[in-house]
Short mmCIF file of C-alpha atoms and ligand atoms in Angstrom, two decimals:
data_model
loop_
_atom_site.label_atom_id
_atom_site.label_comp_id
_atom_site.label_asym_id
_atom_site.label_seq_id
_atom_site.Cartn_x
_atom_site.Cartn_y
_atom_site.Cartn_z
CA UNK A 22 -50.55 -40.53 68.11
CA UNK A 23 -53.79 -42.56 68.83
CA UNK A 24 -56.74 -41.10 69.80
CA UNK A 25 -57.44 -40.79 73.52
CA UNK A 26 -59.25 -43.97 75.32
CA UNK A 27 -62.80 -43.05 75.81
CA UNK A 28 -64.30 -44.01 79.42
CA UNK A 29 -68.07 -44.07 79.18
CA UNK A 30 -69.45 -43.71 83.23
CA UNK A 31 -73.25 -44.45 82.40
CA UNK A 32 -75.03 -47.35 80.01
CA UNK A 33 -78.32 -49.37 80.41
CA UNK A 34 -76.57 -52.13 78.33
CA UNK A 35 -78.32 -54.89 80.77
CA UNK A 36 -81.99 -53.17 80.66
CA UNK A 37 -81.39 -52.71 76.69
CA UNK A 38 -80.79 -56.73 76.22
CA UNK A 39 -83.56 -57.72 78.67
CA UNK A 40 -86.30 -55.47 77.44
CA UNK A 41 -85.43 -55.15 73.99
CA UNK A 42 -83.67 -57.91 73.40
CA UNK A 43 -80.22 -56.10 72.06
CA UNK A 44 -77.11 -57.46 71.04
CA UNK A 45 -74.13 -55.41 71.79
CA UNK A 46 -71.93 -57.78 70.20
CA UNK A 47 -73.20 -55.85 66.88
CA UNK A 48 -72.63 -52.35 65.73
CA UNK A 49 -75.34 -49.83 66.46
CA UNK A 50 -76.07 -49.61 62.64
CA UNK A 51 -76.96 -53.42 62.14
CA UNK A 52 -79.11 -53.13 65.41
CA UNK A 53 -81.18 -50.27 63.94
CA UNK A 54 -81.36 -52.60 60.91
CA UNK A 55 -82.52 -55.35 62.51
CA UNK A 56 -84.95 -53.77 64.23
CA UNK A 57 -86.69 -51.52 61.50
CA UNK A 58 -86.88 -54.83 60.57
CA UNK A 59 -88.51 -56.80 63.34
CA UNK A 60 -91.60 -56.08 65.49
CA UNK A 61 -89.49 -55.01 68.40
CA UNK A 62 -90.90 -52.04 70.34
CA UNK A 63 -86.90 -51.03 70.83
CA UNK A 64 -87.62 -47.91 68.12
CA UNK A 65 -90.74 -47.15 69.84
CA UNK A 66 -89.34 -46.96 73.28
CA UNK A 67 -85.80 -46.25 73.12
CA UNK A 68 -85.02 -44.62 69.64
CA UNK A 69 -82.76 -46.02 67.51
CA UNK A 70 -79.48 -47.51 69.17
CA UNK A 71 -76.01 -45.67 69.09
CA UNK A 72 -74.53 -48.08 70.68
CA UNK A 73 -72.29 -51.80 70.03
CA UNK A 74 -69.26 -53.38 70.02
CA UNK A 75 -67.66 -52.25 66.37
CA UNK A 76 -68.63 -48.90 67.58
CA UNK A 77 -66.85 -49.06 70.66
CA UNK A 78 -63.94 -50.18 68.85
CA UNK A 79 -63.73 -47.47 66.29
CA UNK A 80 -64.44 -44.92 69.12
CA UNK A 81 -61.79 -46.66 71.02
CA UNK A 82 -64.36 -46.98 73.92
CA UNK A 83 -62.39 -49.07 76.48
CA UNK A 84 -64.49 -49.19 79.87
CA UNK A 85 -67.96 -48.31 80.53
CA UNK A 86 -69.53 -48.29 83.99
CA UNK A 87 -72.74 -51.03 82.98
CA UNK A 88 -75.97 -50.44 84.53
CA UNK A 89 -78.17 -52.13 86.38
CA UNK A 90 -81.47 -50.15 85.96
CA UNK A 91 -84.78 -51.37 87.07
CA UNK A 92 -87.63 -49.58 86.79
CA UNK A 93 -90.39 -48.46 90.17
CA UNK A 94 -93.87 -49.39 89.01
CA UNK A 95 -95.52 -46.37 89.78
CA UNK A 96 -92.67 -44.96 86.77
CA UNK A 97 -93.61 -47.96 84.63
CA UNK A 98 -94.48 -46.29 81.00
CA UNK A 99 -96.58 -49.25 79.44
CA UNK A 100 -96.27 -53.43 79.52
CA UNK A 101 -93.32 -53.47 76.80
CA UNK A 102 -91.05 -52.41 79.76
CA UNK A 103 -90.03 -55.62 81.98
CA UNK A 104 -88.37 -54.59 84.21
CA UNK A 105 -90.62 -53.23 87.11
CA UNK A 106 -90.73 -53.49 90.77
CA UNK A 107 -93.53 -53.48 92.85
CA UNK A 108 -91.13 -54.21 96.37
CA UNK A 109 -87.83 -54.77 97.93
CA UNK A 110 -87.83 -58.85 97.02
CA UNK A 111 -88.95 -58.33 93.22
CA UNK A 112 -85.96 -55.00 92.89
CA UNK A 113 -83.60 -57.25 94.70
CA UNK A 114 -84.63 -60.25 91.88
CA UNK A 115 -84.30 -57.76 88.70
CA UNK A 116 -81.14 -55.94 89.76
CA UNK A 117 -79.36 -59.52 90.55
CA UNK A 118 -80.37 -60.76 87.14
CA UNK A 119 -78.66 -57.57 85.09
CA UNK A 120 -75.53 -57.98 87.12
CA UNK A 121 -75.69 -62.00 86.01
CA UNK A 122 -76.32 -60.66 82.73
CA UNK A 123 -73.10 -58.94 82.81
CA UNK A 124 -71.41 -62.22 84.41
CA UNK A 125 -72.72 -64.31 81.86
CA UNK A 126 -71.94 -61.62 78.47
CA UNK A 127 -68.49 -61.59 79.51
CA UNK A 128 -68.34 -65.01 79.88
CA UNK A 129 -69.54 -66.09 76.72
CA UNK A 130 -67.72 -63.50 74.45
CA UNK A 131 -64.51 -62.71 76.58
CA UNK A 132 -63.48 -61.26 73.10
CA UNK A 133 -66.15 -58.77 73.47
CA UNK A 134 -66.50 -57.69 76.81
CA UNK A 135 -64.72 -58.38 79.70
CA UNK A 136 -65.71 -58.11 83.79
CA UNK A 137 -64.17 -55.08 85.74
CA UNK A 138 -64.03 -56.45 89.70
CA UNK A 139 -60.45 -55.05 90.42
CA UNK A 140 -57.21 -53.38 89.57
CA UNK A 141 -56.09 -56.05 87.87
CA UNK A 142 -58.79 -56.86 85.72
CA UNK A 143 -58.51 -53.10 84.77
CA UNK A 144 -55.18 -53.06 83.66
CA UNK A 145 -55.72 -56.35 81.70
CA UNK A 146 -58.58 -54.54 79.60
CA UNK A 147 -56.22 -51.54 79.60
CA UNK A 148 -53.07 -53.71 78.61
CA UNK A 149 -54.59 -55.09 75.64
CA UNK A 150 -56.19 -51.66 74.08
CA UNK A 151 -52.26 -49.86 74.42
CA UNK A 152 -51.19 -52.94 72.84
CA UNK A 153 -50.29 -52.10 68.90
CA UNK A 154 -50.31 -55.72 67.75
CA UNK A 155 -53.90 -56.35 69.10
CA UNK A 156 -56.10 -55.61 66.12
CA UNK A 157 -59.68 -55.60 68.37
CA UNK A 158 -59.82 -54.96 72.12
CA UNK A 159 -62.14 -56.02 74.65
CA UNK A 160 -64.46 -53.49 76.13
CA UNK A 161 -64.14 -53.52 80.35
CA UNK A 162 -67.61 -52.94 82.09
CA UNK A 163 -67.96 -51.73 85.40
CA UNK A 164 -71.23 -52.84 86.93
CA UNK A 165 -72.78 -49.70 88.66
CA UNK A 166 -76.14 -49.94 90.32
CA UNK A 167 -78.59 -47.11 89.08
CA UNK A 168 -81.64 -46.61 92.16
CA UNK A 169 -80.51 -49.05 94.98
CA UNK A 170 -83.59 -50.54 95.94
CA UNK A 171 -81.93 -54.17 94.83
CA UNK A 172 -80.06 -53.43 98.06
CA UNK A 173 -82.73 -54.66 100.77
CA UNK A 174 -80.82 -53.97 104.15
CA UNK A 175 -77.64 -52.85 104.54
CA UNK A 176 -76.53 -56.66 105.30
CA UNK A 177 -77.03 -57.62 101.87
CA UNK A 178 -73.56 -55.00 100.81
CA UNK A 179 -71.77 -57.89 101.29
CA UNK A 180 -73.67 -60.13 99.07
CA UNK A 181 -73.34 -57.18 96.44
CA UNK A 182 -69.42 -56.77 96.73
CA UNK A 183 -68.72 -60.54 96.57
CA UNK A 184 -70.88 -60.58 93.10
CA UNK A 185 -68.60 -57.15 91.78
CA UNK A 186 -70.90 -54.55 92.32
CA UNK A 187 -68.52 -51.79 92.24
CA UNK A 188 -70.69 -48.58 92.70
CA UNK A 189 -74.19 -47.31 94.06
CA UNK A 190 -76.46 -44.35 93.22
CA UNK A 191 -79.35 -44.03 95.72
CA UNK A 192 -81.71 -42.60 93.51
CA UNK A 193 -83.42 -42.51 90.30
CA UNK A 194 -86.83 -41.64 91.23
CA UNK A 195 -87.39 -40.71 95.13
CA UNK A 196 -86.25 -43.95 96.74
CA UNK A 197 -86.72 -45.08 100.74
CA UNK A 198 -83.15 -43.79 100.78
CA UNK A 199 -83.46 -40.31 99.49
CA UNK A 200 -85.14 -37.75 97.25
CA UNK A 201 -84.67 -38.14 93.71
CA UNK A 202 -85.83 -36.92 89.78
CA UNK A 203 -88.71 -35.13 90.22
CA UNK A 204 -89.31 -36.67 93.86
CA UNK A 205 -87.25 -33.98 96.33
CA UNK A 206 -86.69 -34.77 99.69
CA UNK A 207 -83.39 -35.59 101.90
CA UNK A 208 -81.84 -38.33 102.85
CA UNK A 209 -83.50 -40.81 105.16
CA UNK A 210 -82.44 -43.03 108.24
CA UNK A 211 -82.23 -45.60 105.73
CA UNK A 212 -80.19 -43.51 103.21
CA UNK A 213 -77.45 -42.89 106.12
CA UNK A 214 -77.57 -46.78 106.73
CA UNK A 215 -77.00 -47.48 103.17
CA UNK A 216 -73.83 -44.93 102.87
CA UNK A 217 -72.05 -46.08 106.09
CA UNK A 218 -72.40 -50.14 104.75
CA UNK A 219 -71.41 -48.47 101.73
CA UNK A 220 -68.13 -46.75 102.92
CA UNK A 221 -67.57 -49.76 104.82
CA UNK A 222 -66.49 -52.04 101.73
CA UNK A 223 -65.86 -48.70 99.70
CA UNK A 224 -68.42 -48.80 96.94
CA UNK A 225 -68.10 -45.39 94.69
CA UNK A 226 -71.42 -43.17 95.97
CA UNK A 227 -72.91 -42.33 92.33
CA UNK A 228 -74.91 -39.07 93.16
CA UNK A 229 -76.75 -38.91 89.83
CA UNK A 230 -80.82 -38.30 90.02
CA UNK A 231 -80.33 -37.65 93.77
CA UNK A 232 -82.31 -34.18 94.77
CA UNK A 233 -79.94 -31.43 95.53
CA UNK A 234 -81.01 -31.37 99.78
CA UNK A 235 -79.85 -35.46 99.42
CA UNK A 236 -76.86 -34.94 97.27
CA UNK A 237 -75.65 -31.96 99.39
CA UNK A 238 -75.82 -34.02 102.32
CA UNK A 239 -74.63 -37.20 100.87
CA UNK A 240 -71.75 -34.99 99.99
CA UNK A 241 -71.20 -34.00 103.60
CA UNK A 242 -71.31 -37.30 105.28
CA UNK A 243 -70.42 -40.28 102.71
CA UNK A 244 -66.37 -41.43 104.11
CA UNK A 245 -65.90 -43.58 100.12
CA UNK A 246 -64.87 -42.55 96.86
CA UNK A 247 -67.86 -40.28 95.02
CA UNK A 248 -69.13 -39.60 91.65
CA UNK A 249 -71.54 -38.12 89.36
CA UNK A 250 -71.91 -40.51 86.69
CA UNK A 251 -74.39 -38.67 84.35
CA UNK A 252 -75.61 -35.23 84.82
CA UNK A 253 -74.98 -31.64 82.61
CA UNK A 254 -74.85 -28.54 84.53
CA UNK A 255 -77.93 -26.60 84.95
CA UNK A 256 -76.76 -23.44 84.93
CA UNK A 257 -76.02 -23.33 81.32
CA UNK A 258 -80.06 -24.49 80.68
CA UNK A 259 -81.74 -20.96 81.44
CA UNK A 260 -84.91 -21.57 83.04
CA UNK A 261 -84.48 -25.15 83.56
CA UNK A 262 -86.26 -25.61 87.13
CA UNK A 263 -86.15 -29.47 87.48
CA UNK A 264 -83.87 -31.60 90.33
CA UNK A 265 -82.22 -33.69 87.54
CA UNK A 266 -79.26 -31.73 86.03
CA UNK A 267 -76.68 -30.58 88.77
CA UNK A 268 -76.90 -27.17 90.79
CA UNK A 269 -73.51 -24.85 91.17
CA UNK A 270 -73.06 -25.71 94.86
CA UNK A 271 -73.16 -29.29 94.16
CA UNK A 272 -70.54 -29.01 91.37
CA UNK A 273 -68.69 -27.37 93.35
CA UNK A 274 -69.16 -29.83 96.19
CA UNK A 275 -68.24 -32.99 94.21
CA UNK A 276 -65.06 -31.08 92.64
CA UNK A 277 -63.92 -30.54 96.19
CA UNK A 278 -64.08 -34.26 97.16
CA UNK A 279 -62.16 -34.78 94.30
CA UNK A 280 -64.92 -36.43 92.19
CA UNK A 281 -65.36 -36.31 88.51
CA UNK A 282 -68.87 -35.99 87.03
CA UNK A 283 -69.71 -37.66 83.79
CA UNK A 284 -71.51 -35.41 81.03
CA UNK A 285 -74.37 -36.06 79.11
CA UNK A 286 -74.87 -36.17 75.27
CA UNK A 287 -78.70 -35.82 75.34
CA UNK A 288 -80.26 -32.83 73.88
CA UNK A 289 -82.91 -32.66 76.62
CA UNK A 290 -79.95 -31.88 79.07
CA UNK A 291 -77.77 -30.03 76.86
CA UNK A 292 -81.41 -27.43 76.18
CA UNK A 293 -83.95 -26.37 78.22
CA UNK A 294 -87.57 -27.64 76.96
CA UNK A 295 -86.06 -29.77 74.23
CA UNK A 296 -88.25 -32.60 73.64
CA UNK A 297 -88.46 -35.91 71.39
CA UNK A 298 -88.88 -34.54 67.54
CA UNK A 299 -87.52 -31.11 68.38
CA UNK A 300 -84.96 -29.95 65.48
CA UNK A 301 -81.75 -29.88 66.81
CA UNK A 302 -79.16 -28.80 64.38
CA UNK A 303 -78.18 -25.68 67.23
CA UNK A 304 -77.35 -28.64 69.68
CA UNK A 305 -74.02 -30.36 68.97
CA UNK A 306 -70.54 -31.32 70.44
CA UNK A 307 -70.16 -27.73 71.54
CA UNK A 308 -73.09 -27.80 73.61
CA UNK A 309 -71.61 -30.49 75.41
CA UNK A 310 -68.11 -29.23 75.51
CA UNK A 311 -69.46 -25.72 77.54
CA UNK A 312 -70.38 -28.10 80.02
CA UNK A 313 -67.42 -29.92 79.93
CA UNK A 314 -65.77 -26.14 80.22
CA UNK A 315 -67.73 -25.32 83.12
CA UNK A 316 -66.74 -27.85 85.14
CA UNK A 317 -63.20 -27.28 84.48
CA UNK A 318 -63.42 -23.86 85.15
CA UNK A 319 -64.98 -23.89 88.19
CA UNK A 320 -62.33 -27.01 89.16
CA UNK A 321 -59.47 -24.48 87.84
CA UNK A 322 -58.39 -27.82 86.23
CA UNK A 323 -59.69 -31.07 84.33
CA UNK A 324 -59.34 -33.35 86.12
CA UNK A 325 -62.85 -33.72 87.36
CA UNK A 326 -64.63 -33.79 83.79
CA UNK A 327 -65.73 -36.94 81.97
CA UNK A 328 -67.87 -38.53 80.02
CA UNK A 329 -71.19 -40.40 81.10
CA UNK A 330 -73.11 -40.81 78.26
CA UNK A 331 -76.62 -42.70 78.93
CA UNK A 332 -76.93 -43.69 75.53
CA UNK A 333 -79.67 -45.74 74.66
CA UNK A 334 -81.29 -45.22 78.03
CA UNK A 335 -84.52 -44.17 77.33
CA UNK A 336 -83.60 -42.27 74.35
CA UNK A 337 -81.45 -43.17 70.51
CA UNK A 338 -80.28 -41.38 67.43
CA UNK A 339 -83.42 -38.77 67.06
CA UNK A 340 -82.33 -37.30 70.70
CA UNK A 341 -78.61 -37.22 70.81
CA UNK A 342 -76.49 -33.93 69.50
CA UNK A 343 -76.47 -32.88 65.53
CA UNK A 344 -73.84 -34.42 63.82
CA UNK A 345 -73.12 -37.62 66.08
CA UNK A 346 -73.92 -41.12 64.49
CA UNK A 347 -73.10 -43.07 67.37
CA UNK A 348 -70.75 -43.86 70.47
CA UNK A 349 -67.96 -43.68 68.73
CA UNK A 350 -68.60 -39.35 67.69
CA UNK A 351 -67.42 -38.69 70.76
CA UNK A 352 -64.29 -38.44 69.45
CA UNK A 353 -65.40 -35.51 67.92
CA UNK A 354 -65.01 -33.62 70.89
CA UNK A 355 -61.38 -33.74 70.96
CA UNK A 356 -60.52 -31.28 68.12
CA UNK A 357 -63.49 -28.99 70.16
CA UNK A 358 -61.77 -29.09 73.19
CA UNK A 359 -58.30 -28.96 71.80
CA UNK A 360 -59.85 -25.54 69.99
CA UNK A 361 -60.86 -24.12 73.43
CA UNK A 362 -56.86 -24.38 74.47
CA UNK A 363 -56.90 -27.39 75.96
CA UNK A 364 -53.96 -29.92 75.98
CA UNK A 365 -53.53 -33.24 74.55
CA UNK A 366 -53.24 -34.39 78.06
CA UNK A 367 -56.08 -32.71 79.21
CA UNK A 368 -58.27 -34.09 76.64
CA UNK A 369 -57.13 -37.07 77.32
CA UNK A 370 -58.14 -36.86 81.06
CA UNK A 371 -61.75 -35.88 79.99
CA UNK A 372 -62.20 -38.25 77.67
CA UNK A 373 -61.06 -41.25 79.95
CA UNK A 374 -58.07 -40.91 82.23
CA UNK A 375 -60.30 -38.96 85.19
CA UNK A 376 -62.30 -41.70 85.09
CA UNK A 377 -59.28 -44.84 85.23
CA UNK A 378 -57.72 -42.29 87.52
CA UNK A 379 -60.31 -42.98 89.96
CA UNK A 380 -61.12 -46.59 89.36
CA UNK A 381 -57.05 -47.28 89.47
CA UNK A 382 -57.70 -45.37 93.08
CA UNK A 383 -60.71 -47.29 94.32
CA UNK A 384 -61.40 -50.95 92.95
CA UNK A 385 -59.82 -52.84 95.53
CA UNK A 386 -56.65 -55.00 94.26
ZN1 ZN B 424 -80.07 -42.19 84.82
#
């Protein structure tokens, strides 16, 4: 049997190729090469990569949701990052030119990567990867918008759709439409705007990074398809006291509107106070899969577990679980799960079908 297709719900692949310059046509490996290399601040910044095409191939990573991540200036870091806003007009600006970037990647290596707008673009993607005599597949990519500020009036949702923007998160930091990491607060007038446009053309409501008062009530009122695209559990972080990982009661909230929440291979939400050049040979695939575990329990199934990965988004190699190389580790977690007496099937939902379960529901045709 092959190994299950791998979904991944969360990468920064636009921000990664504008800032840094990356090529995600290579493997992760000749990226790290070329930029030990180089005098690109990509090592600096972001760690070394885990992330390209070969890998997604060997992983048999077939659709990731893509990212368009721009950054608010009063969370801009130092000069080397490019993509800042200072307003509405320069977010809108930055967030149109990642989703071009996407446009244009998959234009120019079809091969490689290939545009995700509807149902049948999925199952094309899909089509080719179950296909035996295919010896390379492309990878599908999902464009999902990571803060929202791009969106300048709910008007503009139209311009959005008709240029494939699939799904919306509200938040990264505190945004005018809601509280967010490390900025709580609920949503606003303009936040209730955004989600009725929203359900209107029914973009998926990514509730990742929004405070637990916004998500809770984001929960309550959005009338379209939600997720959680990358966030770990908090519970299983003793101590942890931040509004970034998710809360019981909003677990338990997405599971019962039937959304799946993508979970996060980063050792600074897999371990409370875990920072950059910590050791962390006692985090590893099984941290992750108790998350994964959680969720399923408290679901009494698993169908609302998957994978949302965030590689290369603000962190590389040095910060991701001991024993994993790159993307294509997540494998891995197969034999864990299978060891926790879970079903081929049900791996196979975690590790992608939850996640084409809900895009075959909710892309329009
Ligand atoms: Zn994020």
């Amino acid at each position: 049997m092959q190994p299950a297709l791998i979904v991944d719900a969360h990468e920064d692949l636009a921000y990664n190729m504008l800032v840094f310059g990356r090529d995600y046509t290579r493997s992760a490996a000749e990226t790290r090469q070329f930029e030990a290399a180089s005098s690109s601040t990509a090592l600096e910044h972001n760690g070394q990569s885990v992330l390209g095409w070969p890998d997604y191939q060997r992983g048999r990573v077939a659709v990731i949701f893509s990212t368009l991540f721009v950054t608010p200036l009063r969370r801009q870091t130092g000069s080397w990052d490019t993509q800042v806003y200072a307003d509405d007009n320069q977010a809108h600006q930055l967030y149109r030119a990642q989703l071009d970037t996407y446009h244009k990647l998959t234009d120019q290596a079809p091969d490689h990567f290939q545009f995700i707008g509807n149902r049948a673009d999925l199952e094309s993607v899909l089509a080719d990867w179950n296909d035996p005599s295919r010896a390379t597949h492309p990878v599908g990519l999902v464009p999902l918008m990571e803060g929202a500020e791009g969106v300048r009036s709910p008007a503009e949702l139209d311009e959005w759709w008709q240029t494939g923007l699939r799904m919306i998160g509200p938040a990264w930091a505190g945004t005018r439409f809601c509280g967010g990491t490390h900025d709580p607060g609920p949503l606003t007038e303009a936040g209730r705007a955004l989600l009725e446009g929203m359900a209107d053309f029914g973009f998926t409501l990514d509730l990742s990074h929004m405070d637990e008062l916004s998500a809770r009530q984001a929960l309550d009122m959005y009338e379209g398809p939600i997720i959680a695209s990358h966030a770990n559990a908090a519970v299983l972080l003793p101590g942890y006291d931040g509004n970034r990982l998710l809360p019981e009661n909003v677990i338990k909230g997405l599971i019962a509107r039937d959304a799946i929440i993508g979970v996060v291979p980063f050792c600074r939400f897999l371990k409370n106070g875990w920072k950059a050049g910590d050791r962390r040979d006692d985090i590893t695939l099984q941290t992750l899969a108790a998350h994964i575990d959680h969720i399923c329990q408290l679901a009494g199934d698993a169908r609302h577990a998957g994978l949302g990965s965030d590689f290369d988004g603000g962190f590389g190699l040095e910060s991701i679980p001991a024993g994993m190389d790159t993307i294509a580790d997540l494998q891995d977690l197969a034999p864990i799960l299978k060891e926790k007496g879970y079903h081929d099937e049900e791996v196979a939902a975690i590790l992608g079908e939850n996640w084409l379960r809900h895009l075959r529901t909710y892309l329009p045709k």
